Coordinates of C-alpha atoms in Angstrom, one line a residue:
M1 CA 118.4 215.8 78.0
S2 CA 117.5 219.4 78.6
A3 CA 116.3 220.9 81.9
G4 CA 112.7 219.9 82.7
Q5 CA 112.9 216.7 80.6
L6 CA 113.0 213.2 81.9
P7 CA 114.5 210.0 80.5
R8 CA 112.1 208.1 78.4
W9 CA 112.1 205.1 80.7
V10 CA 111.0 207.4 83.6
D11 CA 108.4 209.3 81.5
F12 CA 106.8 206.2 79.9
G13 CA 107.5 203.6 82.6
L14 CA 108.2 204.9 86.1
I15 CA 105.6 207.6 86.2
P16 CA 102.6 205.4 85.2
V17 CA 103.8 202.8 87.7
L18 CA 104.0 205.4 90.5
N19 CA 100.5 206.7 89.6
L20 CA 99.1 203.2 89.6
I21 CA 100.7 202.4 93.0
A22 CA 99.3 205.6 94.4
A23 CA 95.8 204.7 93.1
F24 CA 96.0 201.3 94.7
L25 CA 97.3 202.6 98.0
V26 CA 94.3 205.0 98.2
S27 CA 92.0 202.2 97.1
G28 CA 93.5 200.1 99.9
L29 CA 92.5 202.7 102.4
V30 CA 89.0 202.8 101.1
V31 CA 88.8 199.0 101.4
L32 CA 90.2 199.2 104.9
L33 CA 87.6 201.8 106.0
I34 CA 84.8 199.4 105.2
G35 CA 86.4 196.7 107.4
E36 CA 88.0 194.4 104.7
N37 CA 91.6 193.3 104.3
P38 CA 93.2 195.2 101.4
L39 CA 95.8 192.5 100.8
E40 CA 93.1 189.8 100.6
A41 CA 91.1 192.0 98.2
V42 CA 94.2 192.3 95.9
R43 CA 94.7 188.6 96.1
I44 CA 91.1 187.9 95.0
L45 CA 91.2 190.6 92.3
L46 CA 94.4 189.1 90.8
W47 CA 93.1 185.5 91.1
G48 CA 89.8 186.5 89.5
S49 CA 91.5 188.2 86.5
L50 CA 94.5 186.0 86.0
G51 CA 94.2 182.9 88.2
F52 CA 92.2 180.6 85.9
G53 CA 91.4 180.2 82.2
E54 CA 88.0 181.8 82.2
G55 CA 89.2 184.8 84.2
I56 CA 92.0 185.3 81.8
G57 CA 89.5 185.1 78.9
F58 CA 87.2 187.7 80.3
T59 CA 90.2 190.0 81.1
L60 CA 91.4 189.7 77.5
F61 CA 87.8 190.3 76.2
Y62 CA 87.5 193.5 78.2
A63 CA 91.0 194.6 77.2
T64 CA 90.1 194.2 73.5
N65 CA 87.4 196.9 73.9
F66 CA 89.8 199.2 75.8
I67 CA 92.6 198.8 73.1
F68 CA 90.3 200.1 70.4
T69 CA 88.9 203.0 72.5
G70 CA 92.4 203.8 73.9
L71 CA 93.9 203.9 70.4
A72 CA 91.1 206.2 69.3
V73 CA 91.8 208.7 72.0
A74 CA 95.5 208.4 71.5
V75 CA 95.4 209.3 67.8
A76 CA 93.5 212.4 68.6
F77 CA 95.9 213.3 71.4
H78 CA 98.8 213.4 69.0
A79 CA 97.1 216.1 67.1
G80 CA 96.3 218.1 70.2
L81 CA 92.6 217.0 70.0
F82 CA 90.5 215.6 72.9
N83 CA 88.0 213.1 71.3
I84 CA 85.6 212.4 74.1
G85 CA 83.1 211.0 71.7
G86 CA 84.4 207.4 71.6
E87 CA 81.3 206.2 73.3
G88 CA 79.0 207.5 70.6
Q89 CA 81.4 206.5 67.8
A90 CA 81.6 202.9 69.0
Y91 CA 77.8 202.9 69.4
I92 CA 77.3 203.9 65.8
G93 CA 80.0 201.6 64.7
G94 CA 77.7 198.8 65.9
L95 CA 75.3 199.8 63.2
G96 CA 77.9 199.1 60.6
V97 CA 78.7 195.7 62.1
A98 CA 75.0 194.8 62.4
W99 CA 74.1 195.8 58.8
A100 CA 76.9 193.6 57.4
C101 CA 76.0 190.6 59.6
L102 CA 72.3 190.9 59.0
A103 CA 72.8 191.1 55.2
L104 CA 75.4 188.3 54.8
D105 CA 75.1 185.8 57.7
H106 CA 72.7 183.6 55.8
Y107 CA 74.8 183.3 52.7
V108 CA 78.5 183.3 53.5
P109 CA 80.8 182.1 56.3
W110 CA 82.1 184.4 59.0
W111 CA 85.5 185.0 57.4
V112 CA 83.7 186.6 54.4
T113 CA 81.4 188.7 56.6
M114 CA 84.2 189.9 58.9
P115 CA 85.9 192.3 56.5
F116 CA 82.6 193.9 55.6
A117 CA 81.6 194.2 59.3
L118 CA 85.0 195.6 60.2
A119 CA 84.8 198.1 57.3
G120 CA 81.2 199.0 58.3
A121 CA 82.3 199.6 61.9
A122 CA 85.2 201.8 60.9
I123 CA 83.2 203.8 58.3
M124 CA 80.3 204.4 60.6
G125 CA 82.5 205.4 63.5
A126 CA 84.5 207.8 61.3
A127 CA 81.3 209.2 59.8
W128 CA 80.1 210.0 63.3
A129 CA 83.3 211.8 64.1
F130 CA 83.3 213.8 60.9
I131 CA 80.8 216.5 61.8
P132 CA 82.6 217.4 65.1
A133 CA 85.9 217.4 63.2
W134 CA 84.5 219.7 60.5
L135 CA 83.0 222.0 63.0
Q136 CA 86.3 222.2 64.8
A137 CA 88.4 222.7 61.7
K138 CA 86.1 225.2 59.8
R139 CA 84.0 226.8 62.5
G140 CA 86.2 226.7 65.6
S141 CA 83.6 224.7 67.6
H142 CA 85.5 222.9 70.4
V143 CA 85.7 219.2 69.7
V144 CA 85.1 218.2 73.4
I145 CA 81.7 219.9 73.4
T146 CA 80.6 218.6 70.0
T147 CA 81.7 215.0 70.7
I148 CA 80.0 214.9 74.0
M149 CA 76.8 216.1 72.4
F150 CA 77.1 213.5 69.7
N151 CA 77.3 210.8 72.3
F152 CA 73.8 211.6 73.4
I153 CA 72.6 211.9 69.8
A154 CA 74.0 208.5 69.1
A155 CA 72.2 207.0 72.1
A156 CA 68.9 208.6 71.0
L157 CA 69.4 207.4 67.4
M158 CA 70.2 203.9 68.4
N159 CA 67.2 203.8 70.7
Y160 CA 64.9 204.9 67.8
L161 CA 66.4 202.4 65.3
L162 CA 66.2 199.4 67.6
V163 CA 62.7 200.2 68.8
N164 CA 61.1 201.2 65.5
V165 CA 63.2 199.9 62.6
M166 CA 65.6 197.1 63.3
V167 CA 63.8 195.3 66.1
K168 CA 63.3 191.5 65.7
P169 CA 59.7 190.9 64.4
G170 CA 57.4 189.9 67.3
S171 CA 60.0 190.8 70.0
M172 CA 59.4 193.2 72.8
Q173 CA 63.2 193.6 73.3
P174 CA 65.0 196.5 71.6
E175 CA 67.5 194.4 69.7
T176 CA 68.0 192.8 66.3
R177 CA 67.6 189.1 65.6
T178 CA 70.5 186.9 66.6
F179 CA 73.0 186.5 63.8
E180 CA 73.5 183.1 62.1
A181 CA 76.9 181.4 62.1
G182 CA 78.0 183.5 59.2
G183 CA 77.7 186.6 61.4
Q184 CA 79.6 185.3 64.4
L185 CA 83.3 185.6 65.1
P186 CA 84.8 182.3 66.4
F187 CA 86.1 182.3 69.9
L188 CA 89.9 182.5 70.4
K189 CA 90.0 179.1 72.2
E190 CA 89.2 177.4 68.9
F191 CA 92.5 178.7 67.5
V192 CA 94.7 178.3 70.5
P193 CA 95.0 174.6 71.3
G194 CA 95.5 173.6 75.0
I195 CA 93.9 176.8 76.4
D196 CA 90.5 176.7 77.9
F197 CA 88.9 180.1 78.4
G198 CA 85.7 178.6 79.6
T199 CA 82.6 180.6 78.8
A200 CA 84.6 183.8 78.2
P201 CA 83.7 185.3 74.8
V202 CA 87.3 186.4 73.9
N203 CA 87.4 186.1 70.2
L204 CA 89.4 187.0 67.0
A205 CA 88.7 190.7 67.7
L206 CA 91.6 190.6 70.1
I207 CA 94.0 189.8 67.2
I208 CA 92.3 192.6 65.2
A209 CA 92.9 195.0 68.1
L210 CA 96.6 194.1 68.3
L211 CA 97.0 194.6 64.5
A212 CA 95.3 197.9 64.8
S213 CA 97.9 198.8 67.5
V214 CA 100.7 198.0 65.0
A215 CA 98.9 200.0 62.3
V216 CA 98.6 203.1 64.6
W217 CA 102.3 202.9 65.4
L218 CA 103.2 202.7 61.7
I219 CA 100.9 205.6 60.8
I220 CA 101.9 208.0 63.7
W221 CA 105.6 207.3 63.7
R222 CA 106.5 206.0 60.3
T223 CA 104.4 208.1 57.8
R224 CA 104.4 211.7 56.6
L225 CA 100.8 212.0 57.8
G226 CA 101.8 210.9 61.2
Y227 CA 104.6 213.4 61.3
Q228 CA 102.1 216.2 60.3
I229 CA 99.7 215.0 63.1
R230 CA 102.4 215.1 65.7
A231 CA 103.8 218.4 64.5
F232 CA 100.4 220.0 64.6
G233 CA 99.7 218.6 68.1
A234 CA 103.1 219.9 69.4
N235 CA 102.8 223.4 68.0
A236 CA 99.8 224.3 65.7
T237 CA 101.1 227.7 64.9
A238 CA 104.5 226.4 63.8
A239 CA 102.9 223.6 61.8
V240 CA 100.7 226.0 59.9
Y241 CA 103.8 228.2 59.2
A242 CA 105.5 225.1 57.8
G243 CA 102.7 224.5 55.4
I244 CA 100.7 221.9 57.2
S245 CA 96.9 222.3 56.6
P246 CA 95.1 222.4 60.0
V247 CA 91.8 221.5 58.4
R248 CA 93.3 218.4 56.8
V249 CA 95.0 217.3 59.9
I250 CA 92.0 217.8 62.2
V251 CA 89.6 216.1 59.9
I252 CA 91.8 213.1 59.0
T253 CA 92.9 212.6 62.6
M254 CA 89.3 212.6 63.8
L255 CA 88.3 210.2 61.1
L256 CA 91.0 207.8 62.2
S257 CA 90.0 208.3 65.8
G258 CA 86.3 207.7 65.1
G259 CA 87.1 204.7 62.9
L260 CA 89.1 203.0 65.7
A261 CA 86.4 203.7 68.2
G262 CA 83.8 202.2 65.9
M263 CA 85.9 199.1 65.4
M264 CA 85.3 198.3 69.1
A265 CA 81.8 197.1 68.1
I266 CA 83.2 194.1 66.2
N267 CA 84.2 192.6 69.6
E268 CA 80.9 193.1 71.3
I269 CA 78.4 192.7 68.4
M270 CA 80.0 190.1 66.2
G271 CA 82.2 188.5 68.7
S272 CA 80.1 188.2 71.9
Q273 CA 76.4 189.4 71.7
H274 CA 75.8 188.2 68.1
R275 CA 73.1 190.8 67.8
L276 CA 72.8 194.6 68.0
L277 CA 71.3 195.7 71.3
L278 CA 71.0 198.9 73.4
E279 CA 73.9 200.1 75.6
F280 CA 76.4 197.5 74.5
V281 CA 79.2 200.1 74.9
T282 CA 78.7 200.5 78.7
G283 CA 81.4 203.1 79.3
Y284 CA 84.2 201.6 77.3
G285 CA 84.6 204.8 75.3
F286 CA 85.2 206.9 78.5
V287 CA 87.6 204.3 80.0
G288 CA 89.6 204.6 76.8
I289 CA 90.6 208.1 77.8
A290 CA 92.3 206.7 81.0
V291 CA 93.8 203.9 79.0
A292 CA 95.4 206.4 76.5
L293 CA 96.6 208.6 79.3
M294 CA 98.2 205.7 81.3
G295 CA 99.6 204.3 78.1
R296 CA 101.2 207.7 77.2
A297 CA 99.3 207.6 73.9
H298 CA 101.7 204.9 72.6
P299 CA 100.3 201.6 71.3
V300 CA 102.5 199.4 73.5
G301 CA 101.5 201.4 76.6
I302 CA 97.8 201.3 75.5
V303 CA 97.8 197.5 75.2
L304 CA 99.3 197.2 78.7
A305 CA 96.9 199.7 80.2
A306 CA 94.0 198.0 78.5
I307 CA 95.0 194.7 80.1
L308 CA 95.2 196.4 83.5
F309 CA 91.7 197.8 83.1
G310 CA 90.5 194.4 81.9
M311 CA 91.9 193.0 85.1
L312 CA 90.0 195.6 87.1
Y313 CA 86.7 194.8 85.3
Q314 CA 87.0 191.0 85.6
G315 CA 88.8 190.8 88.9
G316 CA 86.5 193.4 90.3
A317 CA 83.5 191.2 89.5
E318 CA 85.1 188.3 91.3
L319 CA 85.9 190.5 94.3
S320 CA 82.4 191.8 94.7
F321 CA 81.2 188.2 94.5
E322 CA 83.6 186.9 97.1
K323 CA 83.4 190.0 99.4
P324 CA 79.8 191.2 99.5
A325 CA 80.9 194.2 101.6
I326 CA 82.9 195.4 98.5
T327 CA 80.0 196.1 96.3
R328 CA 80.1 196.7 92.6
D329 CA 79.9 200.5 93.3
M330 CA 83.1 200.1 95.4
I331 CA 84.8 198.5 92.4
I332 CA 83.7 201.5 90.3
V333 CA 85.3 203.7 93.0
I334 CA 88.6 201.8 92.6
Q335 CA 88.4 202.1 88.8
G336 CA 87.7 205.8 89.3
L337 CA 90.8 206.3 91.5
V338 CA 93.0 204.6 88.8
I339 CA 91.5 207.0 86.2
L340 CA 92.0 209.9 88.6
F341 CA 95.7 209.2 89.2
A342 CA 96.3 208.2 85.6
G343 CA 94.6 211.3 84.2
A344 CA 93.8 214.3 86.4
L345 CA 96.8 213.7 88.7
E346 CA 99.1 212.3 86.0
H347 CA 101.8 214.9 86.7
M348 CA 101.7 214.6 90.5
F349 CA 105.2 213.0 90.7
R350 CA 106.7 214.7 87.7
P351 CA 108.1 217.9 89.5
A352 CA 109.9 215.8 92.1
L353 CA 111.4 213.4 89.5
V354 CA 112.5 216.3 87.3
Q355 CA 114.3 217.8 90.3
F356 CA 115.8 214.5 91.3
F357 CA 117.2 213.7 87.8
S358 CA 118.3 217.3 87.3
F359 CA 120.3 217.1 90.5
S360 CA 121.7 213.7 89.7
R361 CA 123.2 214.8 86.4
S362 CA 126.8 216.0 86.2
P363 CA 127.5 219.7 85.7
A364 CA 128.7 219.0 82.1
E365 CA 125.4 217.2 81.4
Q366 CA 123.5 220.1 82.8
A367 CA 125.4 222.6 80.7
G368 CA 124.7 220.5 77.6

């Protein structure tokens, strides 16, 4: 271990835990300032997210969305790219899911529709990421700016389609018709005997998200393409000198990232809402940035961070119900603090830990 480096268990385990503890300590102060007991708030939050079957189900449902968007951001991170367009890519991915379900739900069972819906989500999400990728690779346009712009374009496009093209005949609501059984994913409780998730819509998309995590690990760490992505992200100049095409890496990485973000729609559209409607993404794409940062852009860490944010979403809803003084806006503040410490202040503890572990090493180890 060279100077300035930390053991992997510190870098990937201890630092995220310290950041999380710091976020909750500051959140506790905020709760204390409004006259509530922070320990009681933590108890309610944990009980609301993990204390009963329905709470666990909603936690896993939210975590499914965060796994997809976290993986999308992480793949781009490895190439040194900051894909902030997961929100729009997931939104457009919903079109792919809806088209497959609307076309097939009357004729085939869900297990035939699902592969087409999944492919449609990935293709539409990747297509929405392609133009920013091409602009970055060929014209030097910064991917952060273009992906942000494409989030707004996606919202405007979806609004037009749902109001003027895909709206259910005779309906005043901007949404498609409800899918038939052939366009609905079964809930997970139907496949896990003895577990009752209540009304929680956790469905087979959770299994798909976990499989996607394994696929990302295999691609990034076990393939030639993954090596090229990581090499380009570590040092673009050296990668080009070694013969790696920057255009190829940027475009393929962004296509993978956009496809993963688009796949989030399978959970919301086919697994829960059973129709395409406005604003079904509701910030999941942006939270995926914090999930990827806290999970150190590794699939295992992303799954754990996604569960944490699922707990904050579900437990926060219970907390605001049990403690009216802790409003939904306060829950968003707590979530924002976690994002702040996991993202913007991610390296707050790193200098002290580097100094500590450098001091604790023997002179021989320091010389090596």
